[in-house]
Amino acid sequence: MRCLVIIPSKARPDNIKKYTIPFMQRLGLDYRIFVEPQDENNYKQYQSVVILPLNNQGLGYSTMYAKKYANDNGYDLIFKIDDDVKSIGEIEKDINKIIQSFKIPKVGAVVFPYDFEFYAKTEKLFSRINKRIQTCYIIRTSIYEPRQDVSTFEDFYEYLILRQKQYDTLYCSKHLIKCSPVGKGNGGLQVFDRSEMALKEIQIFKSIDPTIQVIEKPDRPWKYEPKFTDKKYKSKPI
């Protein structure tokens, strides 16, 4: 199976040199960095850059364009990674095994814990099914459904759609995401009003599945989050 790493990046060219390129060199997969026209000059020093048609359309727009690029170029899988991700454990040692897991027809995505969730780490490659998608994930191109009006919770949304389609996730708890603190730093989604975006996006979620609830997150820039309550979202050990 062919896998393309997609890296949406906005106003953070230094992260590419500092984090992205060293990680991609270790990983050894094809990758593309998707940036806005207004940032083209700042990223021109890097290879594998794809320029989006429009500026300031949000992460959903960028990932929509990246999905089309992957589809047009014959990639079976998309590995979405943020531009502030330093590593995902030592995933490069197991990436072939992880890709091979998609030979199981019901596997829709492989997901990872953050490194601050150190209690989740296992020596076993996969420890649970149907843990939620977050930040970095590998997903079948055919079921990846980014949309322009969902950016703050694009990972929640992909999980929602995946479960609606009755696919499973595999929780790769051997390799943990090491990145900047979630919601911190400059550039990226930080340039938008994330709390307003969050409420609008949660309403989209509820229109698809009315069982989804809203919880407050006053310590986060987005202030609110969707909560999955139906039993189909409950993860199980494997």
mmCIF file of N, CA, C and O in Angstrom, residues 1-8 20 23-24 27-34 47-50 62-82 88 91 95 99 102 110 112 135-142 144:
data_model
loop_
_atom_site.group_PDB
_atom_site.id
_atom_site.type_symbol
_atom_site.label_atom_id
_atom_site.label_comp_id
_atom_site.label_asym_id
_atom_site.label_seq_id
_atom_site.Cartn_x
_atom_site.Cartn_y
_atom_site.Cartn_z
ATOM 1 N N MET A 1 0.836 -1.202 0.000
ATOM 2 C CA MET A 1 0.000 0.000 0.000
ATOM 3 C C MET A 1 0.872 1.254 0.000
ATOM 4 O O MET A 1 1.859 1.330 0.734
ATOM 5 N N ARG A 2 0.489 2.236 -0.802
ATOM 6 C CA ARG A 2 1.235 3.488 -0.880
ATOM 7 C C ARG A 2 0.681 4.481 0.137
ATOM 8 O O ARG A 2 -0.530 4.686 0.224
ATOM 9 N N CYS A 3 1.578 5.087 0.893
ATOM 10 C CA CYS A 3 1.182 6.015 1.952
ATOM 11 C C CYS A 3 1.851 7.364 1.744
ATOM 12 O O CYS A 3 3.067 7.442 1.545
ATOM 13 N N LEU A 4 1.056 8.424 1.798
ATOM 14 C CA LEU A 4 1.566 9.782 1.674
ATOM 15 C C LEU A 4 1.413 10.505 3.009
ATOM 16 O O LEU A 4 0.322 10.560 3.573
ATOM 17 N N VAL A 5 2.499 11.073 3.507
ATOM 18 C CA VAL A 5 2.426 11.934 4.680
ATOM 19 C C VAL A 5 2.010 13.329 4.226
ATOM 20 O O VAL A 5 2.624 13.904 3.322
ATOM 21 N N ILE A 6 0.945 13.861 4.830
ATOM 22 C CA ILE A 6 0.514 15.223 4.531
ATOM 23 C C ILE A 6 0.788 16.100 5.751
ATOM 24 O O ILE A 6 0.481 15.720 6.878
ATOM 25 N N ILE A 7 1.384 17.255 5.511
ATOM 26 C CA ILE A 7 1.771 18.161 6.594
ATOM 27 C C ILE A 7 1.222 19.550 6.274
ATOM 28 O O ILE A 7 1.850 20.312 5.528
ATOM 29 N N PRO A 8 0.053 19.893 6.772
ATOM 30 C CA PRO A 8 -0.439 21.260 6.585
ATOM 31 C C PRO A 8 0.400 22.212 7.434
ATOM 32 O O PRO A 8 0.690 21.919 8.603
ATOM 33 N N THR A 20 10.077 18.815 11.002
ATOM 34 C CA THR A 20 9.504 18.003 9.932
ATOM 35 C C THR A 20 10.560 17.238 9.140
ATOM 36 O O THR A 20 10.443 16.018 8.960
ATOM 37 N N PHE A 23 12.299 14.340 10.968
ATOM 38 C CA PHE A 23 11.338 13.252 11.171
ATOM 39 C C PHE A 23 11.085 12.511 9.863
ATOM 40 O O PHE A 23 11.097 11.270 9.806
ATOM 41 N N MET A 24 10.867 13.247 8.765
ATOM 42 C CA MET A 24 10.585 12.611 7.482
ATOM 43 C C MET A 24 11.779 11.808 6.976
ATOM 44 O O MET A 24 11.613 10.754 6.346
ATOM 45 N N LEU A 27 11.566 8.608 8.805
ATOM 46 C CA LEU A 27 10.373 7.825 8.479
ATOM 47 C C LEU A 27 10.478 7.149 7.117
ATOM 48 O O LEU A 27 10.053 6.003 6.936
ATOM 49 N N GLY A 28 11.003 7.863 6.127
ATOM 50 C CA GLY A 28 11.249 7.271 4.821
ATOM 51 C C GLY A 28 10.037 7.117 3.923
ATOM 52 O O GLY A 28 10.081 6.371 2.938
ATOM 53 N N LEU A 29 8.947 7.827 4.211
ATOM 54 C CA LEU A 29 7.761 7.799 3.352
ATOM 55 C C LEU A 29 7.714 9.047 2.475
ATOM 56 O O LEU A 29 8.346 10.061 2.781
ATOM 57 N N ASP A 30 6.954 8.970 1.378
ATOM 58 C CA ASP A 30 6.684 10.170 0.589
ATOM 59 C C ASP A 30 5.960 11.186 1.469
ATOM 60 O O ASP A 30 5.084 10.808 2.271
ATOM 61 N N TYR A 31 6.294 12.459 1.307
ATOM 62 C CA TYR A 31 5.585 13.481 2.077
ATOM 63 C C TYR A 31 5.428 14.750 1.252
ATOM 64 O O TYR A 31 6.198 15.023 0.333
ATOM 65 N N ARG A 32 4.389 15.520 1.610
ATOM 66 C CA ARG A 32 4.155 16.820 0.999
ATOM 67 C C ARG A 32 3.741 17.799 2.095
ATOM 68 O O ARG A 32 2.986 17.456 3.006
ATOM 69 N N ILE A 33 4.246 19.023 1.963
ATOM 70 C CA ILE A 33 3.923 20.099 2.902
ATOM 71 C C ILE A 33 2.981 21.055 2.173
ATOM 72 O O ILE A 33 3.326 21.585 1.101
ATOM 73 N N PHE A 34 1.798 21.263 2.722
ATOM 74 C CA PHE A 34 0.775 22.073 2.059
ATOM 75 C C PHE A 34 0.718 23.456 2.707
ATOM 76 O O PHE A 34 0.436 23.581 3.907
ATOM 77 N N GLN A 47 11.901 21.357 -0.246
ATOM 78 C CA GLN A 47 11.327 20.525 -1.294
ATOM 79 C C GLN A 47 9.992 19.951 -0.806
ATOM 80 O O GLN A 47 9.635 20.071 0.350
ATOM 81 N N SER A 48 9.276 19.331 -1.721
ATOM 82 C CA SER A 48 8.021 18.639 -1.389
ATOM 83 C C SER A 48 6.946 19.581 -0.857
ATOM 84 O O SER A 48 6.088 19.176 -0.064
ATOM 85 N N VAL A 49 6.985 20.840 -1.295
ATOM 86 C CA VAL A 49 5.967 21.820 -0.903
ATOM 87 C C VAL A 49 4.904 21.918 -1.997
ATOM 88 O O VAL A 49 5.226 22.000 -3.184
ATOM 89 N N VAL A 50 3.650 21.887 -1.598
ATOM 90 C CA VAL A 50 2.523 22.073 -2.513
ATOM 91 C C VAL A 50 1.812 23.361 -2.107
ATOM 92 O O VAL A 50 1.455 23.539 -0.932
ATOM 93 N N SER A 62 -7.145 22.963 3.758
ATOM 94 C CA SER A 62 -5.827 22.424 3.444
ATOM 95 C C SER A 62 -5.854 20.899 3.344
ATOM 96 O O SER A 62 -5.280 20.314 2.414
ATOM 97 N N THR A 63 -6.524 20.252 4.278
ATOM 98 C CA THR A 63 -6.569 18.785 4.248
ATOM 99 C C THR A 63 -7.474 18.270 3.129
ATOM 100 O O THR A 63 -7.227 17.193 2.580
ATOM 101 N N MET A 64 -8.506 19.030 2.768
ATOM 102 C CA MET A 64 -9.312 18.665 1.601
ATOM 103 C C MET A 64 -8.447 18.637 0.341
ATOM 104 O O MET A 64 -8.519 17.705 -0.466
ATOM 105 N N TYR A 65 -7.625 19.660 0.194
ATOM 106 C CA TYR A 65 -6.749 19.741 -0.975
ATOM 107 C C TYR A 65 -5.713 18.614 -0.941
ATOM 108 O O TYR A 65 -5.399 18.002 -1.967
ATOM 109 N N ALA A 66 -5.209 18.322 0.260
ATOM 110 C CA ALA A 66 -4.225 17.245 0.412
ATOM 111 C C ALA A 66 -4.845 15.891 0.086
ATOM 112 O O ALA A 66 -4.189 15.037 -0.528
ATOM 113 N N LYS A 67 -6.100 15.685 0.474
ATOM 114 C CA LYS A 67 -6.777 14.418 0.156
ATOM 115 C C LYS A 67 -6.905 14.267 -1.359
ATOM 116 O O LYS A 67 -6.662 13.184 -1.922
ATOM 117 N N LYS A 68 -7.288 15.346 -2.041
ATOM 118 C CA LYS A 68 -7.406 15.291 -3.501
ATOM 119 C C LYS A 68 -6.045 14.979 -4.137
ATOM 120 O O LYS A 68 -5.954 14.171 -5.073
ATOM 121 N N TYR A 69 -5.004 15.595 -3.608
ATOM 122 C CA TYR A 69 -3.651 15.345 -4.128
ATOM 123 C C TYR A 69 -3.284 13.871 -3.963
ATOM 124 O O TYR A 69 -2.771 13.235 -4.884
ATOM 125 N N ALA A 70 -3.549 13.319 -2.776
ATOM 126 C CA ALA A 70 -3.229 11.910 -2.514
ATOM 127 C C ALA A 70 -4.031 10.992 -3.428
ATOM 128 O O ALA A 70 -3.503 10.026 -3.986
ATOM 129 N N ASN A 71 -5.291 11.307 -3.598
ATOM 130 C CA ASN A 71 -6.173 10.495 -4.433
ATOM 131 C C ASN A 71 -5.720 10.546 -5.892
ATOM 132 O O ASN A 71 -5.616 9.507 -6.561
ATOM 133 N N ASP A 72 -5.431 11.738 -6.375
ATOM 134 C CA ASP A 72 -5.015 11.918 -7.774
ATOM 135 C C ASP A 72 -3.692 11.216 -8.073
ATOM 136 O O ASP A 72 -3.420 10.856 -9.227
ATOM 137 N N ASN A 73 -2.867 11.045 -7.034
ATOM 138 C CA ASN A 73 -1.546 10.459 -7.227
ATOM 139 C C ASN A 73 -1.445 9.014 -6.753
ATOM 140 O O ASN A 73 -0.343 8.465 -6.631
ATOM 141 N N GLY A 74 -2.590 8.392 -6.512
ATOM 142 C CA GLY A 74 -2.636 6.957 -6.287
ATOM 143 C C GLY A 74 -2.176 6.461 -4.932
ATOM 144 O O GLY A 74 -1.721 5.319 -4.804
ATOM 145 N N TYR A 75 -2.312 7.294 -3.896
ATOM 146 C CA TYR A 75 -1.938 6.868 -2.549
ATOM 147 C C TYR A 75 -3.131 6.207 -1.854
ATOM 148 O O TYR A 75 -4.218 6.783 -1.794
ATOM 149 N N ASP A 76 -2.900 5.022 -1.322
ATOM 150 C CA ASP A 76 -3.960 4.275 -0.634
ATOM 151 C C ASP A 76 -4.212 4.798 0.778
ATOM 152 O O ASP A 76 -5.319 4.680 1.303
ATOM 153 N N LEU A 77 -3.152 5.339 1.392
ATOM 154 C CA LEU A 77 -3.217 5.785 2.782
ATOM 155 C C LEU A 77 -2.698 7.207 2.897
ATOM 156 O O LEU A 77 -1.807 7.628 2.146
ATOM 157 N N ILE A 78 -3.252 7.930 3.866
ATOM 158 C CA ILE A 78 -2.788 9.276 4.206
ATOM 159 C C ILE A 78 -2.333 9.259 5.655
ATOM 160 O O ILE A 78 -3.031 8.758 6.535
ATOM 161 N N PHE A 79 -1.154 9.795 5.893
ATOM 162 C CA PHE A 79 -0.613 9.930 7.243
ATOM 163 C C PHE A 79 -0.569 11.420 7.534
ATOM 164 O O PHE A 79 0.287 12.143 7.048
ATOM 165 N N LYS A 80 -1.530 11.901 8.319
ATOM 166 C CA LYS A 80 -1.618 13.329 8.622
ATOM 167 C C LYS A 80 -0.760 13.628 9.852
ATOM 168 O O LYS A 80 -0.944 13.028 10.911
ATOM 169 N N ILE A 81 0.184 14.555 9.679
ATOM 170 C CA ILE A 81 1.098 14.931 10.754
ATOM 171 C C ILE A 81 1.154 16.451 10.833
ATOM 172 O O ILE A 81 1.267 17.128 9.809
ATOM 173 N N ASP A 82 1.098 17.002 12.035
ATOM 174 C CA ASP A 82 1.208 18.448 12.210
ATOM 175 C C ASP A 82 2.658 18.908 12.049
ATOM 176 O O ASP A 82 3.598 18.130 12.247
ATOM 177 N N ILE A 88 7.102 10.471 16.509
ATOM 178 C CA ILE A 88 6.047 9.609 17.057
ATOM 179 C C ILE A 88 6.774 8.361 17.537
ATOM 180 O O ILE A 88 6.907 7.370 16.820
ATOM 181 N N ILE A 91 8.516 5.269 15.463
ATOM 182 C CA ILE A 91 7.585 4.668 14.508
ATOM 183 C C ILE A 91 8.287 4.174 13.254
ATOM 184 O O ILE A 91 7.830 3.218 12.601
ATOM 185 N N ILE A 95 6.970 1.130 10.900
ATOM 186 C CA ILE A 95 6.033 1.714 9.934
ATOM 187 C C ILE A 95 5.533 0.684 8.923
ATOM 188 O O ILE A 95 4.348 0.701 8.539
ATOM 189 N N ILE A 99 1.572 -0.188 8.327
ATOM 190 C CA ILE A 99 0.917 -0.101 7.019
ATOM 191 C C ILE A 99 0.279 -1.432 6.645
ATOM 192 O O ILE A 99 -0.828 -1.469 6.089
ATOM 193 N N PHE A 102 -3.430 -2.445 7.490
ATOM 194 C CA PHE A 102 -4.570 -2.033 6.671
ATOM 195 C C PHE A 102 -5.015 -3.132 5.700
ATOM 196 O O PHE A 102 -6.008 -2.957 4.990
ATOM 197 N N VAL A 110 -5.123 4.173 11.918
ATOM 198 C CA VAL A 110 -4.230 3.880 13.039
ATOM 199 C C VAL A 110 -4.009 5.197 13.778
ATOM 200 O O VAL A 110 -3.705 6.229 13.162
ATOM 201 N N PHE A 112 -2.641 7.319 17.610
ATOM 202 C CA PHE A 112 -1.523 7.319 18.546
ATOM 203 C C PHE A 112 -1.839 8.167 19.774
ATOM 204 O O PHE A 112 -2.530 9.188 19.667
ATOM 205 N N THR A 135 -4.764 14.397 16.333
ATOM 206 C CA THR A 135 -3.580 15.099 15.800
ATOM 207 C C THR A 135 -2.870 14.382 14.650
ATOM 208 O O THR A 135 -2.836 14.883 13.542
ATOM 209 N N CYS A 136 -2.252 13.243 14.942
ATOM 210 C CA CYS A 136 -1.528 12.484 13.925
ATOM 211 C C CYS A 136 -2.186 11.124 13.750
ATOM 212 O O CYS A 136 -2.451 10.445 14.748
ATOM 213 N N TYR A 137 -2.429 10.736 12.519
ATOM 214 C CA TYR A 137 -3.109 9.466 12.268
ATOM 215 C C TYR A 137 -2.882 9.031 10.829
ATOM 216 O O TYR A 137 -2.613 9.844 9.947
ATOM 217 N N ILE A 138 -2.978 7.723 10.636
ATOM 218 C CA ILE A 138 -2.925 7.139 9.295
ATOM 219 C C ILE A 138 -4.325 6.658 8.965
ATOM 220 O O ILE A 138 -4.947 5.952 9.767
ATOM 221 N N ILE A 139 -4.825 7.026 7.806
ATOM 222 C CA ILE A 139 -6.205 6.716 7.458
ATOM 223 C C ILE A 139 -6.292 6.318 5.987
ATOM 224 O O ILE A 139 -5.496 6.771 5.157
ATOM 225 N N ARG A 140 -7.244 5.465 5.683
ATOM 226 C CA ARG A 140 -7.471 5.103 4.279
ATOM 227 C C ARG A 140 -7.903 6.349 3.494
ATOM 228 O O ARG A 140 -8.825 7.069 3.903
ATOM 229 N N THR A 141 -7.268 6.567 2.369
ATOM 230 C CA THR A 141 -7.625 7.707 1.531
ATOM 231 C C THR A 141 -9.095 7.660 1.136
ATOM 232 O O THR A 141 -9.778 8.690 1.086
ATOM 233 N N SER A 142 -9.605 6.460 0.899
ATOM 234 C CA SER A 142 -10.979 6.300 0.411
ATOM 235 C C SER A 142 -12.034 6.730 1.429
ATOM 236 O O SER A 142 -13.159 7.059 1.044
ATOM 237 N N TYR A 144 -11.255 9.037 4.035
ATOM 238 C CA TYR A 144 -10.862 10.324 4.604
ATOM 239 C C TYR A 144 -11.785 11.394 4.044
ATOM 240 O O TYR A 144 -11.898 11.548 2.829
#
